[in-house]
PDB file of C-alpha atoms in Angstrom:
ATOM      1  CA  UNK Q  20     -82.289 -87.727  -9.298  1.00  0.00           C
ATOM      2  CA  UNK Q  21     -79.712 -89.984 -11.283  1.00  0.00           C
ATOM      3  CA  UNK Q  22     -77.193 -89.522 -12.837  1.00  0.00           C
ATOM      4  CA  UNK Q  23     -78.299 -90.147 -16.164  1.00  0.00           C
ATOM      5  CA  UNK Q  24     -81.346 -88.047 -15.736  1.00  0.00           C
ATOM      6  CA  UNK Q  25     -79.224 -85.250 -14.609  1.00  0.00           C
ATOM      7  CA  UNK Q  26     -76.957 -85.588 -17.379  1.00  0.00           C
ATOM      8  CA  UNK Q  27     -79.829 -84.683 -20.272  1.00  0.00           C
ATOM      9  CA  UNK Q  28     -81.610 -82.576 -17.933  1.00  0.00           C
ATOM     10  CA  UNK Q  29     -81.341 -79.408 -20.175  1.00  0.00           C
ATOM     11  CA  UNK Q  30     -81.446 -81.260 -23.474  1.00  0.00           C
ATOM     12  CA  UNK Q  31     -78.133 -80.644 -24.500  1.00  0.00           C
ATOM     13  CA  UNK Q  32     -78.992 -84.200 -26.886  1.00  0.00           C
ATOM     14  CA  UNK Q  33     -80.941 -82.105 -29.224  1.00  0.00           C
ATOM     15  CA  UNK Q  34     -79.107 -79.052 -29.827  1.00  0.00           C
ATOM     16  CA  UNK Q  35     -77.510 -78.769 -33.014  1.00  0.00           C
ATOM     17  CA  UNK Q  36     -73.881 -77.945 -31.118  1.00  0.00           C
ATOM     18  CA  UNK Q  37     -71.973 -77.359 -34.783  1.00  0.00           C
ATOM     19  CA  UNK Q  38     -74.344 -74.661 -36.130  1.00  0.00           C
ATOM     20  CA  UNK Q  39     -74.655 -73.141 -31.984  1.00  0.00           C
ATOM     21  CA  UNK Q  40     -71.316 -72.497 -32.409  1.00  0.00           C
ATOM     22  CA  UNK Q  41     -70.852 -71.310 -36.084  1.00  0.00           C
ATOM     23  CA  UNK Q  42     -73.346 -68.314 -34.828  1.00  0.00           C
ATOM     24  CA  UNK Q  43     -71.145 -67.222 -32.157  1.00  0.00           C
ATOM     25  CA  UNK Q  44     -68.479 -67.564 -33.560  1.00  0.00           C
ATOM     26  CA  UNK Q  45     -66.610 -70.509 -31.665  1.00  0.00           C
ATOM     27  CA  UNK Q  46     -63.059 -72.579 -33.475  1.00  0.00           C
ATOM     28  CA  UNK Q  47     -61.843 -74.234 -30.526  1.00  0.00           C
ATOM     29  CA  UNK Q  48     -61.233 -77.364 -28.652  1.00  0.00           C
ATOM     30  CA  UNK Q  49     -64.571 -78.991 -27.799  1.00  0.00           C
ATOM     31  CA  UNK Q  50     -64.037 -80.266 -24.441  1.00  0.00           C
ATOM     32  CA  UNK Q  51     -64.757 -79.288 -20.725  1.00  0.00           C
ATOM     33  CA  UNK Q  52     -62.133 -77.227 -19.527  1.00  0.00           C
ATOM     34  CA  UNK Q  53     -61.765 -73.795 -18.044  1.00  0.00           C
ATOM     35  CA  UNK Q  54     -59.841 -72.322 -21.570  1.00  0.00           C
ATOM     36  CA  UNK Q  55     -63.182 -73.598 -23.298  1.00  0.00           C
ATOM     37  CA  UNK Q  56     -65.704 -72.709 -20.770  1.00  0.00           C
ATOM     38  CA  UNK Q  57     -64.056 -68.791 -21.484  1.00  0.00           C
ATOM     39  CA  UNK Q  58     -64.156 -68.827 -24.963  1.00  0.00           C
ATOM     40  CA  UNK Q  59     -67.565 -70.141 -24.574  1.00  0.00           C
ATOM     41  CA  UNK Q  60     -69.096 -67.085 -23.222  1.00  0.00           C
ATOM     42  CA  UNK Q  61     -66.774 -64.736 -24.506  1.00  0.00           C
ATOM     43  CA  UNK Q  62     -68.452 -66.017 -28.280  1.00  0.00           C
ATOM     44  CA  UNK Q  63     -72.055 -66.363 -26.999  1.00  0.00           C
ATOM     45  CA  UNK Q  64     -71.747 -62.822 -24.879  1.00  0.00           C
ATOM     46  CA  UNK Q  65     -70.723 -60.388 -27.547  1.00  0.00           C
ATOM     47  CA  UNK Q  66     -72.854 -62.456 -30.781  1.00  0.00           C
ATOM     48  CA  UNK Q  67     -76.371 -62.995 -29.430  1.00  0.00           C
ATOM     49  CA  UNK Q  68     -78.172 -59.614 -28.279  1.00  0.00           C
ATOM     50  CA  UNK Q  69     -80.199 -59.212 -26.001  1.00  0.00           C
ATOM     51  CA  UNK Q  70     -83.442 -58.681 -26.742  1.00  0.00           C
ATOM     52  CA  UNK Q  71     -87.623 -58.581 -26.124  1.00  0.00           C
ATOM     53  CA  UNK Q  72     -89.460 -58.325 -29.039  1.00  0.00           C
ATOM     54  CA  UNK Q  73     -91.223 -61.078 -28.955  1.00  0.00           C
ATOM     55  CA  UNK Q  74     -92.188 -60.593 -25.273  1.00  0.00           C
ATOM     56  CA  UNK Q  75     -93.370 -56.595 -25.825  1.00  0.00           C
ATOM     57  CA  UNK Q  76     -95.264 -57.768 -29.192  1.00  0.00           C
ATOM     58  CA  UNK Q  77     -97.406 -60.586 -26.710  1.00  0.00           C
ATOM     59  CA  UNK Q  78     -95.691 -63.158 -29.082  1.00  0.00           C
ATOM     60  CA  UNK Q  79     -95.116 -66.975 -26.992  1.00  0.00           C
ATOM     61  CA  UNK Q  80     -91.643 -67.088 -25.516  1.00  0.00           C
ATOM     62  CA  UNK Q  81     -90.471 -70.653 -25.757  1.00  0.00           C
ATOM     63  CA  UNK Q  82     -87.768 -72.226 -23.468  1.00  0.00           C
ATOM     64  CA  UNK Q  83     -87.709 -75.686 -24.847  1.00  0.00           C
ATOM     65  CA  UNK Q  84     -84.455 -76.175 -27.134  1.00  0.00           C
ATOM     66  CA  UNK Q  85     -85.694 -76.844 -30.920  1.00  0.00           C
ATOM     67  CA  UNK Q  86     -87.312 -72.783 -29.986  1.00  0.00           C
ATOM     68  CA  UNK Q  87     -84.286 -71.631 -28.210  1.00  0.00           C
ATOM     69  CA  UNK Q  88     -82.106 -72.643 -31.494  1.00  0.00           C
ATOM     70  CA  UNK Q  89     -85.139 -71.871 -33.912  1.00  0.00           C
ATOM     71  CA  UNK Q  90     -84.963 -68.500 -33.060  1.00  0.00           C
ATOM     72  CA  UNK Q  91     -81.542 -67.482 -31.206  1.00  0.00           C
ATOM     73  CA  UNK Q  92     -79.204 -69.825 -33.922  1.00  0.00           C
ATOM     74  CA  UNK Q  93     -81.316 -70.105 -37.046  1.00  0.00           C
ATOM     75  CA  UNK Q  94     -83.098 -67.168 -37.682  1.00  0.00           C
ATOM     76  CA  UNK Q  95     -80.168 -65.182 -35.462  1.00  0.00           C
ATOM     77  CA  UNK Q  96     -82.433 -63.317 -33.132  1.00  0.00           C
ATOM     78  CA  UNK Q  97     -81.480 -62.357 -30.095  1.00  0.00           C
ATOM     79  CA  UNK Q  98     -83.263 -62.998 -26.141  1.00  0.00           C
ATOM     80  CA  UNK Q  99     -83.248 -62.157 -22.536  1.00  0.00           C
ATOM     81  CA  UNK Q 100     -81.768 -64.111 -19.790  1.00  0.00           C
ATOM     82  CA  UNK Q 101     -84.191 -67.153 -19.626  1.00  0.00           C
ATOM     83  CA  UNK Q 102     -83.419 -68.392 -23.485  1.00  0.00           C
ATOM     84  CA  UNK Q 103     -79.748 -67.428 -23.490  1.00  0.00           C
ATOM     85  CA  UNK Q 104     -78.765 -69.275 -20.616  1.00  0.00           C
ATOM     86  CA  UNK Q 105     -81.321 -72.471 -21.941  1.00  0.00           C
ATOM     87  CA  UNK Q 106     -79.635 -71.989 -24.761  1.00  0.00           C
ATOM     88  CA  UNK Q 107     -75.331 -71.763 -23.583  1.00  0.00           C
ATOM     89  CA  UNK Q 108     -76.507 -74.753 -21.135  1.00  0.00           C
ATOM     90  CA  UNK Q 109     -77.718 -76.829 -23.893  1.00  0.00           C
ATOM     91  CA  UNK Q 110     -74.077 -75.859 -24.894  1.00  0.00           C
ATOM     92  CA  UNK Q 111     -71.948 -76.906 -21.397  1.00  0.00           C
ATOM     93  CA  UNK Q 112     -74.213 -80.199 -21.020  1.00  0.00           C
ATOM     94  CA  UNK Q 113     -74.147 -80.929 -24.872  1.00  0.00           C
ATOM     95  CA  UNK Q 114     -70.052 -80.576 -24.253  1.00  0.00           C
ATOM     96  CA  UNK Q 115     -69.396 -82.731 -20.692  1.00  0.00           C
ATOM     97  CA  UNK Q 116     -69.618 -79.700 -18.300  1.00  0.00           C
ATOM     98  CA  UNK Q 117     -70.806 -79.845 -14.416  1.00  0.00           C
ATOM     99  CA  UNK Q 118     -73.421 -76.459 -13.860  1.00  0.00           C
ATOM    100  CA  UNK Q 119     -76.137 -76.097 -12.105  1.00  0.00           C
ATOM    101  CA  UNK Q 120     -79.022 -73.311 -12.786  1.00  0.00           C
ATOM    102  CA  UNK Q 121     -79.694 -70.428 -10.917  1.00  0.00           C
ATOM    103  CA  UNK Q 122     -82.232 -67.547 -10.345  1.00  0.00           C
ATOM    104  CA  UNK Q 123     -81.312 -64.265  -9.198  1.00  0.00           C
ATOM    105  CA  UNK Q 124     -83.481 -61.037  -8.053  1.00  0.00           C
ATOM    106  CA  UNK Q 125     -81.588 -57.753 -10.100  1.00  0.00           C
ATOM    107  CA  UNK Q 126     -80.804 -55.245  -7.520  1.00  0.00           C
ATOM    108  CA  UNK Q 127     -79.161 -51.985  -9.240  1.00  0.00           C
ATOM    109  CA  UNK Q 128     -78.393 -50.882  -5.973  1.00  0.00           C
ATOM    110  CA  UNK Q 129     -82.560 -50.548  -5.422  1.00  0.00           C
ATOM    111  CA  UNK Q 130     -83.072 -52.074  -1.500  1.00  0.00           C
ATOM    112  CA  UNK Q 131     -86.820 -52.909  -3.061  1.00  0.00           C
ATOM    113  CA  UNK Q 132     -87.282 -57.152  -2.826  1.00  0.00           C
ATOM    114  CA  UNK Q 133     -87.998 -57.331  -6.931  1.00  0.00           C
ATOM    115  CA  UNK Q 134     -88.729 -60.873  -8.545  1.00  0.00           C
ATOM    116  CA  UNK Q 135     -86.428 -63.434  -8.744  1.00  0.00           C
ATOM    117  CA  UNK Q 136     -86.384 -63.615 -12.466  1.00  0.00           C
ATOM    118  CA  UNK Q 137     -82.802 -63.500 -13.705  1.00  0.00           C
ATOM    119  CA  UNK Q 138     -81.645 -66.488 -15.141  1.00  0.00           C
ATOM    120  CA  UNK Q 139     -77.759 -67.425 -14.526  1.00  0.00           C
ATOM    121  CA  UNK Q 140     -75.207 -70.625 -13.693  1.00  0.00           C
ATOM    122  CA  UNK Q 141     -72.719 -71.611 -12.069  1.00  0.00           C
ATOM    123  CA  UNK Q 142     -69.708 -73.884 -13.619  1.00  0.00           C
ATOM    124  CA  UNK Q 143     -67.415 -76.271 -13.053  1.00  0.00           C
ATOM    125  CA  UNK Q 144     -64.315 -77.568 -15.255  1.00  0.00           C
ATOM    126  CA  UNK Q 145     -62.708 -81.076 -15.339  1.00  0.00           C
ATOM    127  CA  UNK Q 146     -59.671 -79.359 -14.845  1.00  0.00           C
ATOM    128  CA  UNK Q 147     -60.405 -76.110 -12.725  1.00  0.00           C
ATOM    129  CA  UNK Q 148     -61.707 -77.015  -9.016  1.00  0.00           C
ATOM    130  CA  UNK Q 149     -63.136 -73.574  -8.548  1.00  0.00           C
ATOM    131  CA  UNK Q 150     -66.321 -72.874  -9.472  1.00  0.00           C
ATOM    132  CA  UNK Q 151     -67.819 -69.466 -11.965  1.00  0.00           C
ATOM    133  CA  UNK Q 152     -70.412 -67.582 -12.160  1.00  0.00           C
ATOM    134  CA  UNK Q 153     -71.511 -68.110 -16.095  1.00  0.00           C
ATOM    135  CA  UNK Q 154     -74.081 -64.702 -16.203  1.00  0.00           C
ATOM    136  CA  UNK Q 155     -74.492 -65.010 -20.345  1.00  0.00           C
ATOM    137  CA  UNK Q 156     -78.018 -63.071 -20.689  1.00  0.00           C
ATOM    138  CA  UNK Q 157     -78.160 -59.830 -18.413  1.00  0.00           C
ATOM    139  CA  UNK Q 158     -76.709 -57.850 -21.322  1.00  0.00           C
ATOM    140  CA  UNK Q 159     -73.689 -56.358 -20.678  1.00  0.00           C
ATOM    141  CA  UNK Q 160     -70.921 -59.011 -20.224  1.00  0.00           C
ATOM    142  CA  UNK Q 161     -68.882 -59.819 -17.797  1.00  0.00           C
ATOM    143  CA  UNK Q 162     -67.142 -61.466 -21.031  1.00  0.00           C
ATOM    144  CA  UNK Q 163     -65.650 -64.542 -19.151  1.00  0.00           C
ATOM    145  CA  UNK Q 164     -67.028 -66.857 -15.870  1.00  0.00           C
ATOM    146  CA  UNK Q 165     -66.092 -64.744 -13.204  1.00  0.00           C
ATOM    147  CA  UNK Q 166     -64.873 -66.849 -10.432  1.00  0.00           C
ATOM    148  CA  UNK Q 167     -67.861 -67.861  -7.678  1.00  0.00           C
ATOM    149  CA  UNK Q 168     -65.560 -66.598  -4.552  1.00  0.00           C
ATOM    150  CA  UNK Q 169     -66.387 -64.152  -1.470  1.00  0.00           C
ATOM    151  CA  UNK Q 170     -64.386 -61.077  -2.205  1.00  0.00           C
ATOM    152  CA  UNK Q 171     -63.270 -61.952  -6.271  1.00  0.00           C
ATOM    153  CA  UNK Q 172     -62.627 -58.943  -8.606  1.00  0.00           C
ATOM    154  CA  UNK Q 173     -62.844 -59.370 -12.238  1.00  0.00           C
ATOM    155  CA  UNK Q 174     -61.719 -57.294 -14.882  1.00  0.00           C
ATOM    156  CA  UNK Q 175     -62.162 -58.080 -18.065  1.00  0.00           C
ATOM    157  CA  UNK Q 176     -61.007 -55.880 -20.913  1.00  0.00           C
ATOM    158  CA  UNK Q 177     -61.995 -53.018 -18.675  1.00  0.00           C
ATOM    159  CA  UNK Q 178     -65.072 -54.481 -17.246  1.00  0.00           C
ATOM    160  CA  UNK Q 179     -64.167 -54.390 -13.930  1.00  0.00           C
ATOM    161  CA  UNK Q 180     -66.755 -57.005 -11.656  1.00  0.00           C
ATOM    162  CA  UNK Q 181     -66.662 -57.752  -7.938  1.00  0.00           C
ATOM    163  CA  UNK Q 182     -68.479 -61.528  -5.598  1.00  0.00           C
ATOM    164  CA  UNK Q 183     -69.574 -61.083  -2.880  1.00  0.00           C
ATOM    165  CA  UNK Q 184     -71.180 -63.321  -0.108  1.00  0.00           C
ATOM    166  CA  UNK Q 185     -73.192 -61.856   2.454  1.00  0.00           C
ATOM    167  CA  UNK Q 186     -74.673 -63.676   5.537  1.00  0.00           C
ATOM    168  CA  UNK Q 187     -78.784 -63.942   4.258  1.00  0.00           C
ATOM    169  CA  UNK Q 188     -82.544 -64.877   5.132  1.00  0.00           C
ATOM    170  CA  UNK Q 189     -82.864 -67.994   7.065  1.00  0.00           C
ATOM    171  CA  UNK Q 190     -79.637 -69.106   7.210  1.00  0.00           C
ATOM    172  CA  UNK Q 191     -78.629 -69.049   3.182  1.00  0.00           C
ATOM    173  CA  UNK Q 192     -75.932 -67.051   2.111  1.00  0.00           C
ATOM    174  CA  UNK Q 193     -76.905 -64.431  -0.077  1.00  0.00           C
ATOM    175  CA  UNK Q 194     -74.434 -63.862  -3.420  1.00  0.00           C
ATOM    176  CA  UNK Q 195     -74.063 -60.475  -5.000  1.00  0.00           C
ATOM    177  CA  UNK Q 196     -72.554 -59.912  -8.549  1.00  0.00           C
ATOM    178  CA  UNK Q 197     -71.228 -56.201  -8.164  1.00  0.00           C
ATOM    179  CA  UNK Q 198     -70.926 -54.174 -11.031  1.00  0.00           C
ATOM    180  CA  UNK Q 199     -68.033 -50.857 -11.577  1.00  0.00           C
ATOM    181  CA  UNK Q 200     -69.340 -47.805 -13.417  1.00  0.00           C
ATOM    182  CA  UNK Q 201     -69.178 -43.576 -12.644  1.00  0.00           C
ATOM    183  CA  UNK Q 202     -70.672 -44.167  -9.353  1.00  0.00           C
ATOM    184  CA  UNK Q 203     -68.588 -46.791  -8.265  1.00  0.00           C
ATOM    185  CA  UNK Q 204     -69.317 -50.253  -7.683  1.00  0.00           C
ATOM    186  CA  UNK Q 205     -73.168 -50.853  -8.228  1.00  0.00           C
ATOM    187  CA  UNK Q 206     -74.640 -54.188  -6.806  1.00  0.00           C
ATOM    188  CA  UNK Q 207     -76.445 -55.768 -10.227  1.00  0.00           C
ATOM    189  CA  UNK Q 208     -78.232 -59.114  -8.669  1.00  0.00           C
ATOM    190  CA  UNK Q 209     -78.159 -61.321  -6.373  1.00  0.00           C
ATOM    191  CA  UNK Q 210     -78.851 -65.415  -5.780  1.00  0.00           C
ATOM    192  CA  UNK Q 211     -78.163 -67.590  -3.874  1.00  0.00           C
ATOM    193  CA  UNK Q 212     -76.370 -71.488  -4.881  1.00  0.00           C
ATOM    194  CA  UNK Q 213     -79.949 -73.271  -4.634  1.00  0.00           C
ATOM    195  CA  UNK Q 214     -80.602 -75.400  -7.740  1.00  0.00           C
ATOM    196  CA  UNK Q 215     -83.150 -74.583  -9.992  1.00  0.00           C
ATOM    197  CA  UNK Q 216     -84.955 -76.519 -12.916  1.00  0.00           C
ATOM    198  CA  UNK Q 217     -85.713 -76.417 -16.485  1.00  0.00           C
ATOM    199  CA  UNK Q 218     -89.684 -75.828 -14.792  1.00  0.00           C
ATOM    200  CA  UNK Q 219     -88.233 -73.063 -12.861  1.00  0.00           C
ATOM    201  CA  UNK Q 220     -86.823 -71.007 -15.655  1.00  0.00           C
ATOM    202  CA  UNK Q 221     -90.557 -72.229 -17.511  1.00  0.00           C
ATOM    203  CA  UNK Q 222     -92.647 -70.605 -14.188  1.00  0.00           C
ATOM    204  CA  UNK Q 223     -90.099 -67.423 -13.773  1.00  0.00           C
ATOM    205  CA  UNK Q 224     -89.916 -66.664 -18.244  1.00  0.00           C
ATOM    206  CA  UNK Q 225     -93.967 -66.222 -18.047  1.00  0.00           C
ATOM    207  CA  UNK Q 226     -93.771 -64.010 -15.415  1.00  0.00           C
ATOM    208  CA  UNK Q 227     -91.127 -62.205 -17.292  1.00  0.00           C
ATOM    209  CA  UNK Q 228     -92.993 -62.178 -20.584  1.00  0.00           C
ATOM    210  CA  UNK Q 229     -96.717 -61.796 -20.072  1.00  0.00           C
ATOM    211  CA  UNK Q 230     -97.022 -60.028 -16.393  1.00  0.00           C
ATOM    212  CA  UNK Q 231     -98.411 -56.626 -16.482  1.00  0.00           C
ATOM    213  CA  UNK Q 232     -95.745 -55.620 -14.429  1.00  0.00           C
ATOM    214  CA  UNK Q 233     -92.873 -56.742 -16.027  1.00  0.00           C
ATOM    215  CA  UNK Q 234     -90.696 -54.328 -17.693  1.00  0.00           C
ATOM    216  CA  UNK Q 235     -90.084 -56.779 -20.634  1.00  0.00           C
ATOM    217  CA  UNK Q 236     -93.845 -56.687 -21.517  1.00  0.00           C
ATOM    218  CA  UNK Q 237     -93.954 -52.563 -21.433  1.00  0.00           C
ATOM    219  CA  UNK Q 238     -91.181 -51.621 -24.079  1.00  0.00           C
ATOM    220  CA  UNK Q 239     -88.170 -52.733 -26.154  1.00  0.00           C
ATOM    221  CA  UNK Q 240     -84.992 -53.125 -24.650  1.00  0.00           C
ATOM    222  CA  UNK Q 241     -82.114 -54.301 -27.489  1.00  0.00           C
ATOM    223  CA  UNK Q 242     -78.236 -54.418 -25.778  1.00  0.00           C
ATOM    224  CA  UNK Q 243     -75.160 -55.672 -28.136  1.00  0.00           C
ATOM    225  CA  UNK Q 244     -71.922 -56.417 -26.148  1.00  0.00           C
ATOM    226  CA  UNK Q 245     -68.225 -56.498 -26.968  1.00  0.00           C
ATOM    227  CA  UNK Q 246     -64.957 -55.936 -25.146  1.00  0.00           C
ATOM    228  CA  UNK Q 247     -65.346 -52.387 -26.064  1.00  0.00           C
ATOM    229  CA  UNK Q 248     -68.747 -50.909 -25.546  1.00  0.00           C
ATOM    230  CA  UNK Q 249     -72.419 -51.889 -25.499  1.00  0.00           C
ATOM    231  CA  UNK Q 250     -75.029 -50.919 -27.156  1.00  0.00           C
ATOM    232  CA  UNK Q 251     -78.281 -50.352 -26.015  1.00  0.00           C
ATOM    233  CA  UNK Q 252     -80.956 -49.237 -27.431  1.00  0.00           C
ATOM    234  CA  UNK Q 253     -84.517 -48.622 -25.119  1.00  0.00           C
ATOM    235  CA  UNK Q 254     -87.487 -47.635 -26.744  1.00  0.00           C
ATOM    236  CA  UNK Q 255     -86.724 -45.250 -29.150  1.00  0.00           C
ATOM    237  CA  UNK Q 256     -83.725 -43.736 -26.742  1.00  0.00           C
ATOM    238  CA  UNK Q 257     -79.926 -45.320 -28.115  1.00  0.00           C
ATOM    239  CA  UNK Q 258     -77.183 -45.551 -25.878  1.00  0.00           C
ATOM    240  CA  UNK Q 259     -73.559 -46.637 -26.084  1.00  0.00           C
ATOM    241  CA  UNK Q 260     -71.945 -47.906 -22.722  1.00  0.00           C
ATOM    242  CA  UNK Q 261     -68.691 -48.336 -21.851  1.00  0.00           C
ATOM    243  CA  UNK Q 262     -66.169 -50.223 -19.331  1.00  0.00           C
ATOM    244  CA  UNK Q 263     -66.022 -47.233 -17.545  1.00  0.00           C
ATOM    245  CA  UNK Q 264     -69.522 -46.586 -16.997  1.00  0.00           C
ATOM    246  CA  UNK Q 265     -69.401 -43.152 -19.744  1.00  0.00           C
ATOM    247  CA  UNK Q 266     -72.370 -43.777 -21.947  1.00  0.00           C
ATOM    248  CA  UNK Q 267     -73.212 -41.366 -25.308  1.00  0.00           C
ATOM    249  CA  UNK Q 268     -77.440 -41.272 -25.603  1.00  0.00           C
ATOM    250  CA  UNK Q 269     -78.996 -40.071 -29.396  1.00  0.00           C
ATOM    251  CA  UNK Q 270     -82.878 -40.243 -29.764  1.00  0.00           C
ATOM    252  CA  UNK Q 271     -83.799 -42.009 -32.932  1.00  0.00           C
ATOM    253  CA  UNK Q 272     -87.258 -41.354 -34.668  1.00  0.00           C
ATOM    254  CA  UNK Q 273     -89.688 -44.820 -34.672  1.00  0.00           C
ATOM    255  CA  UNK Q 274     -89.500 -44.790 -38.546  1.00  0.00           C
ATOM    256  CA  UNK Q 275     -85.346 -45.487 -38.646  1.00  0.00           C
ATOM    257  CA  UNK Q 276     -86.251 -48.200 -35.837  1.00  0.00           C
ATOM    258  CA  UNK Q 277     -86.287 -50.908 -38.249  1.00  0.00           C
ATOM    259  CA  UNK Q 278     -82.407 -49.660 -39.722  1.00  0.00           C
ATOM    260  CA  UNK Q 279     -80.892 -49.503 -36.197  1.00  0.00           C
ATOM    261  CA  UNK Q 280     -82.332 -52.746 -35.149  1.00  0.00           C
ATOM    262  CA  UNK Q 281     -81.026 -54.526 -38.315  1.00  0.00           C
ATOM    263  CA  UNK Q 282     -77.492 -52.854 -38.613  1.00  0.00           C
ATOM    264  CA  UNK Q 283     -76.631 -52.037 -34.697  1.00  0.00           C
ATOM    265  CA  UNK Q 284     -78.323 -54.676 -32.838  1.00  0.00           C
ATOM    266  CA  UNK Q 285     -77.809 -57.647 -36.005  1.00  0.00           C
ATOM    267  CA  UNK Q 286     -81.717 -58.427 -36.026  1.00  0.00           C
ATOM    268  CA  UNK Q 287     -84.279 -58.437 -38.589  1.00  0.00           C
ATOM    269  CA  UNK Q 288     -88.040 -58.429 -38.147  1.00  0.00           C
ATOM    270  CA  UNK Q 289     -90.303 -59.255 -40.674  1.00  0.00           C
ATOM    271  CA  UNK Q 290     -92.847 -57.360 -41.816  1.00  0.00           C
ATOM    272  CA  UNK Q 291     -95.998 -58.358 -39.872  1.00  0.00           C
ATOM    273  CA  UNK Q 292     -93.644 -57.910 -36.750  1.00  0.00           C
ATOM    274  CA  UNK Q 293     -91.988 -54.800 -37.242  1.00  0.00           C
ATOM    275  CA  UNK Q 294     -95.305 -53.250 -37.413  1.00  0.00           C
ATOM    276  CA  UNK Q 295     -96.809 -55.382 -34.498  1.00  0.00           C
ATOM    277  CA  UNK Q 296     -93.952 -53.835 -32.721  1.00  0.00           C
ATOM    278  CA  UNK Q 297     -94.667 -50.421 -33.931  1.00  0.00           C
ATOM    279  CA  UNK Q 298     -98.636 -51.169 -32.675  1.00  0.00           C
ATOM    280  CA  UNK Q 299     -96.812 -51.364 -28.863  1.00  0.00           C
ATOM    281  CA  UNK Q 300     -94.300 -48.560 -29.367  1.00  0.00           C
ATOM    282  CA  UNK Q 301     -95.215 -45.561 -27.041  1.00  0.00           C
ATOM    283  CA  UNK Q 302     -93.756 -42.177 -28.119  1.00  0.00           C
ATOM    284  CA  UNK Q 303     -94.707 -40.457 -25.804  1.00  0.00           C
TER     285      UNK Q 303
END
């Protein structure tokens, strides 16, 4: 792959950068520095919610930049990891960052091997030699990049993360991201540093958005993250999670779903979309 091809791999030139930065409320410098990277990630993860509503409704989930900015920027919707990371990658490319796209496996403490369906980025800044993990599409942070080095721990406004490197299968090291909660450290996902490309995101996204065993087609899940807490709407269960892992929960009525999505998660569906969502909502 030539330098020119790599520079346009994520279609950053097609991104309306000003509209994206306005969407996330970022008004800092436009340079490929570590400070800018930190500011961009914090702004992105606290402004654009995580949600899988289109997959639940059986609507197409598109990953081209025009579709991403139409949905996540202009329509002020959210998305899941492939959408978030695709949009963030376009912005980083436009700003001149060097990065590698990755795809990992969500574990959450389970030993079962699950599909590789979680998108991430490994990023370098022009003023820093370290490699940084940008995980902008999980829904519960991190607020800022975490250094991709074995044993590193990061405390970001009380949200704690740890990176671990282990010998993996076939001679390729596995990397693990752990998050601290009420039960201590739990592995969140594992990945390798093998580079992935937009077409790999398309393949993973197809499974997530359409396969009957994908949890994202079975029920709506929304998350809105901030420095102090994360609100999670799982079907009609609404949780508020705090940095130490403690949570409060409440049940909402299906009739109140639209109001809660708009007021608490910033997502407004059209009447037709809401009716379609209710058709697929299992409240049994």
